[in-house]
Amino acid sequence: MGKTKTNDSKYLLLLIFAMGTYGCDGPSKKTTTESMGKVAFDASDKELARAFEWAKTTALSYAHDNSDPVGYWYEAALPNREAFCMRDVSHQAIGAEILGLGKHNFNMLLKFAQNISEEKEFCTYWEINRYDKAAPVDYENDHDFWYNLPANFDVTYSAYRIYKWTGNAAYLQNTDLKKFYELSMNDYVDHWDLGFDQILDRDRSMHLKAGPNSRFGSNRGIPTYNEGGRGETFLGIDMTASIIAAYNAYSEMLKLNGAVDEAERHHRKAERELEFLNDFWWDGEKGEYRSILYANGEFDYFMVGEDQAFLHYLNYFDVISDDEKLEYIVDQYQANFDKLIVELKSYLPIIFYENGRSKLANTMIVDLCSPENPRRDYPENSFTVIEHLARGLMGINVDGASQMFSTQSRLEKEGDWAEMKNIPLLSNKVGIAHHGTSKTVASNQSGGTLKWLAKISGSHAFLYVNGNKTKCDVNASGKFAYSYCTVELREGEEVTVSAVP
């Protein structure tokens, strides 16, 4: 009992701090169109720098102000649809935050949340257009519409990721968003039989109400983001990965709202789903993941071409802790990345950066932004390139609850350098410059004092903070060891952390 009260107090204090910074109704008034696109990037690799500039300019060209009926929004669907889709928004959101589009993110996720309903089987609108309507290409009526079932979980996970990056308490406290999370993680799971103990026995065509002349048929409830395959798809591995990520995200949001017991209940659900992932989707005899289960009981594993296997979602949803299994996925994508569609490629560079393959990640980003890429104007492409460079190459991650950000250089060679300025995170703007993998300079360009977790690759007895020998810790648990220390970064202050004086 005493432990629960202590945790409640801790999380409520963090929430009060965040509310004081942002309020409960939406992004801070600082987040205006005037702050859009201020982030800047340069590097010794000039092709990479040019790719960033193209991605930034292109992504911002898809951003729309408050003059449309739907409010602030950016394009996140097939080009020229004038709409935003649940999967695409979820994937583009962090890139959008880095570009200063916080108002847009909040408004679009709120639109999804506000349109969830029991009449639609606890689904919302898969795709919303600039007129604040369900996009007609995917929607006929509440009984006949297109819907990929991982979407509710993807949006829930995305909301938590945005909270972590921004510290915006509205993602925890807004009434419509909270209702969406609660319905998605409870009623939606039960209504569609998506729990680990039901999903293999579920009716693949459940909840079809539109009759034989429906436009969408069983596409109203596709249990994966994979829309191809060589037969009737019964289930995809990304369905399982998405529900694990959403349970974990919802659990953390409940904790931050002081609902510790409820948070623990959903955390246990995540653990049971993870057991199902490891027991059912991993083929121990073949030593590889299954990716699609068909209605006839057969599986597909890794696929390329038109029928893409979405194993990258295991990384995107952060559900793999086994280095060998992760290495298998990375190897498969490295061997086949030139055969993949743009939507899938847009998930990959960060996976390569995080797994010691920076040269390949750099090449992929340049290729994605090249005029020779016939689908480079797909909105998801440009937005995610921004995130890949910030979180992948620069290794920037943020934790809104603790008001801390971390960095780790993933430059390929010691002679390389890269610098990113005016990065919006929490209520601050920061600058990061990496010199090889052994020296990082961070500046708090505006905003209150931050905690900076500076990570330097390799195992070191000491790190040097502004040239002063400083004790550090070493994380050697993964495949790539790094040393780290925590530095307070006041407004206007610049600090250097390095492996050598």
Coordinates of C-alpha atoms in Angstrom, one line a residue:
M1 CA 0.0 0.0 0.0
G2 CA 2.8 2.4 0.9
K3 CA 4.7 1.7 -2.3
T4 CA 1.6 2.4 -4.4
K5 CA 1.2 5.8 -2.7
T6 CA 4.8 6.7 -3.3
N7 CA 4.5 5.9 -7.0
D8 CA 1.2 7.8 -7.2
S9 CA 2.9 10.9 -5.7
K10 CA 5.9 10.6 -8.1
Y11 CA 3.8 10.4 -11.2
L12 CA 1.3 13.0 -10.1
L13 CA 4.2 15.5 -9.5
L14 CA 5.6 14.7 -13.0
L15 CA 2.2 15.3 -14.5
I16 CA 1.7 18.6 -12.6
F17 CA 5.1 19.7 -13.9
A18 CA 4.1 18.8 -17.5
M19 CA 0.7 20.5 -17.2
G20 CA 2.4 23.7 -15.9
T21 CA 4.5 23.6 -19.1
Y22 CA 1.8 22.8 -21.6
G23 CA -1.6 22.8 -20.1
C24 CA -4.2 20.1 -20.7
D25 CA -6.0 21.4 -23.8
G26 CA -3.2 21.1 -26.4
P27 CA 0.2 22.2 -27.4
S28 CA 1.8 25.3 -25.9
K29 CA 1.0 28.6 -27.5
K30 CA 4.7 28.7 -28.4
T31 CA 4.0 26.0 -31.0
T32 CA 2.9 28.3 -33.9
T33 CA 3.5 28.3 -37.6
E34 CA 6.3 30.7 -37.0
S35 CA 8.3 27.9 -35.4
M36 CA 7.8 25.6 -38.4
G37 CA 10.9 24.4 -40.2
K38 CA 13.6 26.1 -38.0
V39 CA 15.5 22.8 -37.5
A40 CA 18.7 22.8 -39.5
F41 CA 21.2 20.0 -40.4
D42 CA 24.7 19.9 -41.9
A43 CA 27.3 17.2 -42.1
S44 CA 30.7 16.2 -43.6
D45 CA 28.6 14.0 -45.9
K46 CA 27.1 16.7 -48.2
E47 CA 24.8 14.3 -50.0
L48 CA 23.2 13.6 -46.6
A49 CA 22.9 17.3 -45.9
R50 CA 21.2 17.8 -49.3
A51 CA 18.9 14.9 -48.6
F52 CA 17.8 16.6 -45.3
E53 CA 17.1 19.9 -47.0
W54 CA 15.0 18.2 -49.7
A55 CA 13.1 16.2 -47.0
K56 CA 12.5 19.3 -44.9
T57 CA 11.3 21.5 -47.8
T58 CA 9.1 18.7 -49.1
A59 CA 7.5 17.7 -45.8
L60 CA 6.7 21.3 -45.0
S61 CA 5.0 21.7 -48.3
Y62 CA 2.5 19.1 -47.1
A63 CA 1.7 21.1 -44.0
H64 CA -1.6 23.1 -43.9
D65 CA -2.6 25.8 -41.6
N66 CA -5.9 26.2 -39.8
S67 CA -7.9 27.4 -42.8
D68 CA -9.4 24.0 -43.8
P69 CA -12.5 22.7 -42.0
V70 CA -10.4 19.9 -40.4
G71 CA -8.0 22.4 -38.8
Y72 CA -4.2 22.0 -38.6
W73 CA -3.1 19.0 -40.7
Y74 CA -0.4 17.6 -43.0
E75 CA -0.7 15.2 -45.8
A76 CA -0.2 11.6 -44.6
A77 CA -1.6 9.3 -47.3
L78 CA -1.1 8.7 -50.9
P79 CA -0.1 11.9 -52.7
N80 CA -2.9 14.2 -53.8
R81 CA -5.5 12.6 -51.6
E82 CA -5.7 15.7 -49.4
A83 CA -6.1 13.4 -46.4
F84 CA -4.3 11.8 -43.5
C85 CA -4.3 8.1 -42.6
M86 CA -3.9 6.4 -39.2
R87 CA -0.8 4.4 -40.1
D88 CA 0.9 7.2 -41.9
V89 CA 0.3 9.9 -39.3
S90 CA 1.6 7.5 -36.6
H91 CA 4.8 7.0 -38.5
Q92 CA 5.3 10.6 -39.6
A93 CA 4.5 12.1 -36.2
I94 CA 8.0 12.4 -34.7
G95 CA 9.4 13.9 -37.9
A96 CA 6.6 16.3 -37.8
E97 CA 7.4 17.4 -34.2
I98 CA 11.0 18.0 -35.2
L99 CA 9.7 20.2 -38.0
G100 CA 7.6 22.2 -35.6
L101 CA 4.2 20.7 -36.5
G102 CA 3.1 20.0 -32.9
K103 CA -0.3 21.6 -33.4
H104 CA -0.9 19.5 -36.5
N105 CA 0.0 16.3 -34.7
F106 CA -2.3 17.0 -31.8
N107 CA -5.2 18.0 -34.0
M108 CA -5.0 14.9 -36.2
L109 CA -4.7 12.4 -33.4
L110 CA -7.6 14.2 -31.7
K111 CA -9.7 13.8 -34.9
F112 CA -9.1 10.0 -34.9
A113 CA -10.0 9.9 -31.2
Q114 CA -13.2 11.9 -31.6
N115 CA -14.5 9.6 -34.3
I116 CA -14.2 6.3 -32.5
S117 CA -17.6 4.7 -32.0
E118 CA -19.4 1.6 -31.0
E119 CA -21.4 1.8 -34.2
K120 CA -18.2 1.3 -36.1
E121 CA -17.2 -1.6 -33.9
F122 CA -14.9 0.7 -31.8
C123 CA -13.0 1.7 -35.0
T124 CA -12.6 5.3 -36.0
Y125 CA -12.1 6.8 -39.5
W126 CA -9.1 5.1 -41.2
E127 CA -8.5 8.2 -43.3
I128 CA -9.8 11.8 -42.8
N129 CA -9.7 14.5 -45.4
R130 CA -9.2 18.3 -45.3
Y131 CA -13.0 18.7 -45.1
D132 CA -13.1 17.0 -41.8
K133 CA -14.8 13.9 -43.3
A134 CA -14.0 10.3 -43.7
A135 CA -12.1 10.1 -47.0
P136 CA -14.6 8.7 -49.5
V137 CA -12.0 6.4 -51.1
D138 CA -11.9 4.3 -47.9
Y139 CA -15.4 4.9 -46.5
E140 CA -19.0 4.3 -47.6
N141 CA -20.8 4.4 -44.3
D142 CA -20.4 3.2 -40.8
H143 CA -21.1 -0.4 -41.9
D144 CA -18.9 -0.4 -45.0
F145 CA -15.3 1.0 -44.8
W146 CA -11.7 0.0 -45.0
Y147 CA -9.8 -0.7 -41.8
N148 CA -6.5 -2.2 -40.7
L149 CA -6.9 -3.5 -37.2
P150 CA -3.4 -2.5 -35.9
A151 CA -4.3 1.1 -36.4
N152 CA -5.9 1.8 -33.0
F153 CA -2.8 0.4 -31.3
D154 CA -0.5 2.3 -33.6
V155 CA -2.2 5.6 -32.8
T156 CA -2.1 4.8 -29.0
Y157 CA 1.7 4.0 -29.3
S158 CA 2.3 7.2 -31.4
A159 CA 0.5 9.4 -28.8
Y160 CA 2.8 8.1 -26.1
R161 CA 5.9 8.6 -28.3
I162 CA 4.8 12.2 -29.0
Y163 CA 4.3 12.7 -25.2
K164 CA 7.8 11.5 -24.6
W165 CA 9.3 13.8 -27.2
T166 CA 7.3 16.9 -26.2
G167 CA 6.3 16.4 -22.5
N168 CA 2.8 17.7 -23.6
A169 CA 0.5 16.6 -20.9
A170 CA -2.5 16.9 -23.2
Y171 CA -1.6 13.5 -24.6
L172 CA -2.2 12.1 -21.2
Q173 CA -5.1 14.3 -20.0
N174 CA -7.3 15.2 -23.0
T175 CA -10.7 13.7 -22.4
D176 CA -11.2 12.4 -26.0
L177 CA -7.7 10.9 -26.2
K178 CA -8.1 9.2 -22.9
K179 CA -11.4 7.7 -24.1
F180 CA -9.8 6.5 -27.3
Y181 CA -7.0 4.8 -25.4
E182 CA -9.4 3.1 -23.0
L183 CA -11.8 1.9 -25.7
S184 CA -8.9 0.7 -27.9
M185 CA -7.1 -1.2 -25.2
N186 CA -10.3 -2.8 -23.7
D187 CA -13.5 -2.8 -25.7
Y188 CA -11.8 -2.9 -29.2
V189 CA -9.5 -5.8 -28.2
D190 CA -12.5 -7.8 -26.8
H191 CA -14.9 -6.9 -29.6
W192 CA -12.5 -8.0 -32.4
D193 CA -11.1 -11.0 -30.4
L194 CA -7.5 -9.7 -30.7
G195 CA -6.1 -11.0 -27.4
F196 CA -3.5 -13.8 -27.5
D197 CA -6.0 -16.3 -26.1
Q198 CA -8.6 -15.6 -28.8
I199 CA -6.8 -14.4 -31.9
L200 CA -6.1 -17.9 -33.4
D201 CA -9.8 -18.9 -33.1
R202 CA -11.4 -15.7 -34.3
D203 CA -13.7 -15.3 -37.3
R204 CA -11.6 -13.6 -39.9
S205 CA -14.8 -12.0 -41.4
M206 CA -16.4 -10.9 -38.1
H207 CA -18.5 -7.8 -37.9
L208 CA -19.4 -7.6 -41.6
K209 CA -22.7 -5.8 -41.8
A210 CA -22.8 -4.2 -45.2
G211 CA -24.1 -7.2 -47.1
P212 CA -23.0 -8.8 -50.4
N213 CA -22.9 -5.5 -52.3
S214 CA -20.5 -3.8 -49.9
R215 CA -17.5 -1.9 -51.3
F216 CA -15.0 -3.2 -48.8
G217 CA -16.2 -6.6 -47.6
S218 CA -13.7 -8.2 -45.2
N219 CA -11.3 -5.3 -45.7
R220 CA -13.3 -3.8 -42.8
G221 CA -11.1 -5.4 -40.3
I222 CA -7.8 -6.5 -41.9
P223 CA -5.7 -8.1 -39.0
T224 CA -2.4 -6.7 -40.3
Y225 CA -1.0 -3.8 -42.3
N226 CA 0.0 -6.3 -45.0
E227 CA -2.6 -6.0 -47.7
G228 CA -1.1 -8.5 -50.1
G229 CA -0.2 -12.1 -49.7
R230 CA -0.7 -15.2 -51.7
G231 CA -4.1 -16.1 -50.2
E232 CA -6.7 -15.0 -47.6
T233 CA -4.6 -13.4 -44.8
F234 CA -5.7 -14.6 -41.4
L235 CA -3.2 -12.7 -39.2
G236 CA 0.0 -10.8 -39.4
I237 CA 2.9 -10.6 -37.0
D238 CA 2.6 -6.8 -36.9
M239 CA -0.9 -7.2 -35.3
T240 CA 0.8 -8.9 -32.3
A241 CA 3.7 -6.4 -32.2
S242 CA 1.3 -3.4 -32.3
I243 CA -0.8 -4.6 -29.4
I244 CA 2.3 -5.2 -27.3
A245 CA 3.5 -1.7 -28.0
A246 CA 0.1 -0.2 -27.2
Y247 CA -0.3 -2.1 -24.0
N248 CA 3.1 -0.9 -22.8
A249 CA 2.4 2.7 -23.9
Y250 CA -1.0 2.8 -22.3
S251 CA 0.4 1.3 -19.1
E252 CA 3.0 4.1 -18.9
M253 CA 0.3 6.8 -19.6
L254 CA -1.9 5.3 -16.9
K255 CA 1.1 5.4 -14.5
L256 CA 1.7 9.1 -15.2
N257 CA -2.0 9.7 -14.5
G258 CA -1.6 8.0 -11.1
A259 CA -3.6 4.9 -12.0
V260 CA -0.9 2.5 -10.9
D261 CA -3.0 -0.6 -10.4
E262 CA -4.6 -0.3 -13.8
A263 CA -1.2 0.4 -15.4
E264 CA 0.1 -2.8 -13.9
R265 CA -2.9 -4.8 -15.3
H266 CA -2.1 -3.6 -18.8
H267 CA 1.6 -4.2 -18.4
R268 CA 0.8 -7.9 -17.6
K269 CA -1.3 -8.0 -20.7
A270 CA 1.7 -6.8 -22.7
E271 CA 3.9 -9.5 -21.1
R272 CA 1.4 -12.3 -22.1
E273 CA 1.2 -10.9 -25.7
L274 CA 5.0 -10.9 -25.8
E275 CA 5.0 -14.6 -24.8
F276 CA 2.6 -15.3 -27.6
L277 CA 4.9 -13.4 -30.1
N278 CA 7.9 -15.5 -29.0
D279 CA 6.0 -18.8 -28.9
F280 CA 3.9 -18.5 -32.0
W281 CA 5.6 -16.3 -34.5
W282 CA 9.2 -17.5 -34.0
D283 CA 10.0 -20.7 -35.9
G284 CA 12.7 -22.3 -33.8
E285 CA 13.4 -25.1 -36.3
K286 CA 14.0 -22.6 -39.2
G287 CA 15.5 -19.9 -37.0
E288 CA 13.4 -17.2 -38.4
Y289 CA 10.1 -15.3 -37.8
R290 CA 6.9 -16.2 -39.5
S291 CA 5.2 -13.1 -40.8
I292 CA 1.8 -14.0 -42.2
L293 CA -0.7 -16.8 -41.3
Y294 CA -3.1 -17.7 -44.0
A295 CA -6.6 -19.0 -43.6
N296 CA -5.4 -22.5 -44.8
G297 CA -3.0 -22.7 -41.9
E298 CA 0.2 -22.0 -44.0
F299 CA 2.8 -19.3 -43.2
D300 CA 4.9 -16.9 -45.1
Y301 CA 8.2 -15.8 -43.7
F302 CA 10.3 -12.9 -45.1
M303 CA 8.8 -11.7 -48.4
V304 CA 9.8 -9.1 -51.0
G305 CA 8.2 -7.7 -54.1
E306 CA 4.6 -6.7 -54.1
D307 CA 3.7 -8.8 -51.0
Q308 CA 5.9 -7.3 -48.4
A309 CA 6.6 -9.0 -45.0
F310 CA 6.3 -6.4 -42.2
L311 CA 9.0 -7.8 -39.9
H312 CA 10.4 -4.3 -39.4
Y313 CA 7.4 -3.6 -37.1
L314 CA 9.1 -5.7 -34.5
N315 CA 11.7 -3.0 -34.3
Y316 CA 9.4 -0.1 -34.8
F317 CA 7.1 -1.3 -32.0
D318 CA 10.2 -2.1 -29.8
V319 CA 9.3 -5.7 -29.0
I320 CA 12.6 -7.5 -29.7
S321 CA 15.2 -7.8 -26.9
D322 CA 17.1 -10.8 -28.5
D323 CA 20.1 -9.6 -30.4
E324 CA 20.3 -12.7 -32.6
K325 CA 16.7 -12.4 -33.7
L326 CA 17.1 -8.7 -34.4
E327 CA 20.3 -9.4 -36.4
Y328 CA 18.3 -11.9 -38.5
I329 CA 15.8 -9.2 -39.4
V330 CA 18.5 -6.6 -40.1
D331 CA 20.4 -9.0 -42.4
Q332 CA 17.2 -9.9 -44.3
Y333 CA 16.4 -6.2 -45.0
Q334 CA 20.0 -5.4 -45.9
A335 CA 20.0 -8.2 -48.5
N336 CA 16.7 -7.1 -50.0
F337 CA 16.2 -3.4 -49.4
D338 CA 16.5 -2.5 -53.1
K339 CA 13.4 -4.7 -53.7
L340 CA 11.2 -3.0 -51.1
I341 CA 8.4 -0.5 -51.6
V342 CA 8.8 3.1 -50.4
E343 CA 6.3 2.8 -47.5
L344 CA 8.4 -0.1 -46.1
K345 CA 11.8 1.5 -46.8
S346 CA 10.7 4.5 -44.9
Y347 CA 10.9 2.5 -41.7
L348 CA 14.4 1.0 -42.2
P349 CA 17.3 3.6 -41.9
I350 CA 16.9 3.9 -38.2
I351 CA 17.1 0.1 -37.8
F352 CA 20.4 0.2 -39.7
Y353 CA 21.7 3.1 -37.7
E354 CA 20.9 1.4 -34.4
N355 CA 22.5 -1.9 -35.5
G356 CA 26.0 -0.7 -36.6
R357 CA 25.2 -0.2 -40.3
S358 CA 25.4 3.6 -40.7
K359 CA 26.9 3.5 -44.1
L360 CA 23.9 1.5 -45.4
A361 CA 21.5 3.9 -43.6
N362 CA 23.2 6.9 -45.2
T363 CA 23.0 5.4 -48.6
M364 CA 19.3 4.5 -48.1
I365 CA 18.4 8.1 -47.1
V366 CA 20.2 9.6 -50.1
D367 CA 18.4 7.1 -52.3
L368 CA 15.0 7.8 -50.8
C369 CA 15.5 11.5 -51.5
S370 CA 17.0 11.1 -54.9
P371 CA 15.1 12.3 -58.0
E372 CA 15.6 8.8 -59.4
N373 CA 13.3 7.5 -56.7
P374 CA 9.9 7.6 -58.6
R375 CA 7.9 7.6 -55.4
R376 CA 10.1 10.0 -53.3
D377 CA 7.1 12.5 -53.1
Y378 CA 5.1 10.0 -51.0
P379 CA 4.6 12.2 -47.9
E380 CA 5.7 9.5 -45.4
N381 CA 9.1 9.4 -47.1
S382 CA 10.1 13.0 -46.4
F383 CA 8.8 13.2 -42.8
T384 CA 10.5 10.0 -41.8
V385 CA 13.8 11.0 -43.3
I386 CA 13.8 13.8 -40.7
E387 CA 13.3 11.4 -37.9
H388 CA 15.9 8.9 -39.2
L389 CA 18.6 11.6 -39.2
A390 CA 17.6 13.0 -35.7
R391 CA 16.9 9.8 -33.9
G392 CA 19.0 7.5 -36.0
L393 CA 22.2 9.3 -37.1
M394 CA 22.2 11.8 -34.2
G395 CA 20.9 9.2 -31.7
I396 CA 18.5 11.7 -30.1
N397 CA 15.8 10.4 -27.8
V398 CA 13.6 12.2 -25.3
D399 CA 11.8 11.3 -22.1
G400 CA 9.1 13.9 -21.3
A401 CA 8.4 12.5 -17.8
S402 CA 12.0 13.1 -16.6
Q403 CA 12.7 16.2 -18.7
M404 CA 15.7 14.4 -20.1
F405 CA 17.1 13.8 -23.6
S406 CA 19.9 11.5 -24.7
T407 CA 22.3 11.5 -27.6
Q408 CA 24.6 9.0 -29.3
S409 CA 26.6 9.5 -32.4
R410 CA 26.1 6.9 -35.2
L411 CA 28.5 8.5 -37.6
E412 CA 30.4 5.9 -39.7
K413 CA 34.0 7.1 -39.2
E414 CA 35.9 9.2 -36.6
G415 CA 36.7 11.8 -39.2
D416 CA 33.0 12.4 -39.9
W417 CA 30.9 15.2 -38.3
A418 CA 27.2 16.1 -38.2
E419 CA 25.3 18.9 -36.6
M420 CA 21.6 19.6 -36.0
K421 CA 20.3 22.9 -34.6
N422 CA 17.0 24.3 -33.4
I423 CA 15.6 20.9 -32.6
P424 CA 12.3 21.2 -30.8
L425 CA 12.1 18.8 -27.8
L426 CA 10.2 19.2 -24.6
S427 CA 9.7 23.0 -24.3
N428 CA 13.2 23.7 -25.5
K429 CA 15.3 24.1 -28.7
V430 CA 18.6 22.3 -28.6
G431 CA 21.6 21.9 -30.8
I432 CA 23.7 18.7 -31.1
A433 CA 27.1 18.3 -32.9
H434 CA 28.9 15.0 -33.2
H435 CA 32.5 14.7 -34.1
G436 CA 33.1 11.0 -34.9
T437 CA 31.7 8.8 -32.2
S438 CA 33.9 10.1 -29.4
K439 CA 32.9 13.7 -29.0
T440 CA 29.5 15.4 -28.7
V441 CA 28.6 19.1 -28.1
A442 CA 25.1 19.9 -26.9
S443 CA 23.6 23.4 -26.5
N444 CA 20.4 24.5 -24.8
Q445 CA 19.4 27.2 -27.3
S446 CA 16.2 28.1 -25.5
G447 CA 14.0 26.9 -22.7
G448 CA 14.5 25.8 -19.1
T449 CA 17.2 23.6 -17.7
L450 CA 17.4 20.1 -19.2
K451 CA 19.1 16.9 -18.2
W452 CA 21.3 15.6 -21.0
L453 CA 22.3 11.9 -21.0
A454 CA 25.5 11.9 -23.1
K455 CA 26.4 8.5 -24.6
I456 CA 29.8 7.9 -26.1
S457 CA 30.4 4.7 -28.0
G458 CA 32.8 2.1 -26.3
S459 CA 33.7 1.2 -22.7
H460 CA 35.6 4.0 -21.0
A461 CA 36.7 4.5 -17.4
F462 CA 36.0 8.2 -17.6
L463 CA 34.5 10.8 -19.8
Y464 CA 35.5 14.4 -20.1
V465 CA 32.9 17.1 -19.6
N466 CA 34.3 20.4 -20.9
G467 CA 37.7 18.9 -20.6
N468 CA 37.2 17.8 -16.9
K469 CA 37.7 14.2 -16.1
T470 CA 34.3 12.8 -15.0
K471 CA 33.2 9.4 -13.7
C472 CA 30.8 7.6 -16.0
D473 CA 28.8 4.4 -16.3
V474 CA 29.1 1.8 -19.0
N475 CA 26.2 -0.1 -20.6
A476 CA 27.6 -3.3 -22.0
S477 CA 24.4 -5.3 -22.0
G478 CA 23.7 -5.0 -25.7
K479 CA 25.8 -5.7 -28.8
F480 CA 27.2 -2.1 -28.8
A481 CA 28.7 -0.9 -25.6
Y482 CA 28.6 2.7 -24.7
S483 CA 29.7 4.9 -21.8
Y484 CA 27.4 7.7 -20.4
C485 CA 27.1 10.5 -18.0
T486 CA 24.3 13.0 -17.1
V487 CA 24.8 16.7 -17.5
E488 CA 22.6 19.6 -16.5
L489 CA 22.2 22.0 -19.5
R490 CA 21.0 25.4 -18.6
E491 CA 19.5 27.9 -21.1
G492 CA 22.1 29.4 -23.3
E493 CA 24.7 26.8 -22.1
E494 CA 27.0 24.7 -24.4
V495 CA 28.7 21.5 -23.0
T496 CA 31.1 19.1 -24.6
V497 CA 31.4 15.5 -23.6
S498 CA 34.2 13.4 -25.1
A499 CA 36.2 10.2 -24.6
V500 CA 39.5 12.0 -24.5
P501 CA 40.4 15.5 -23.1

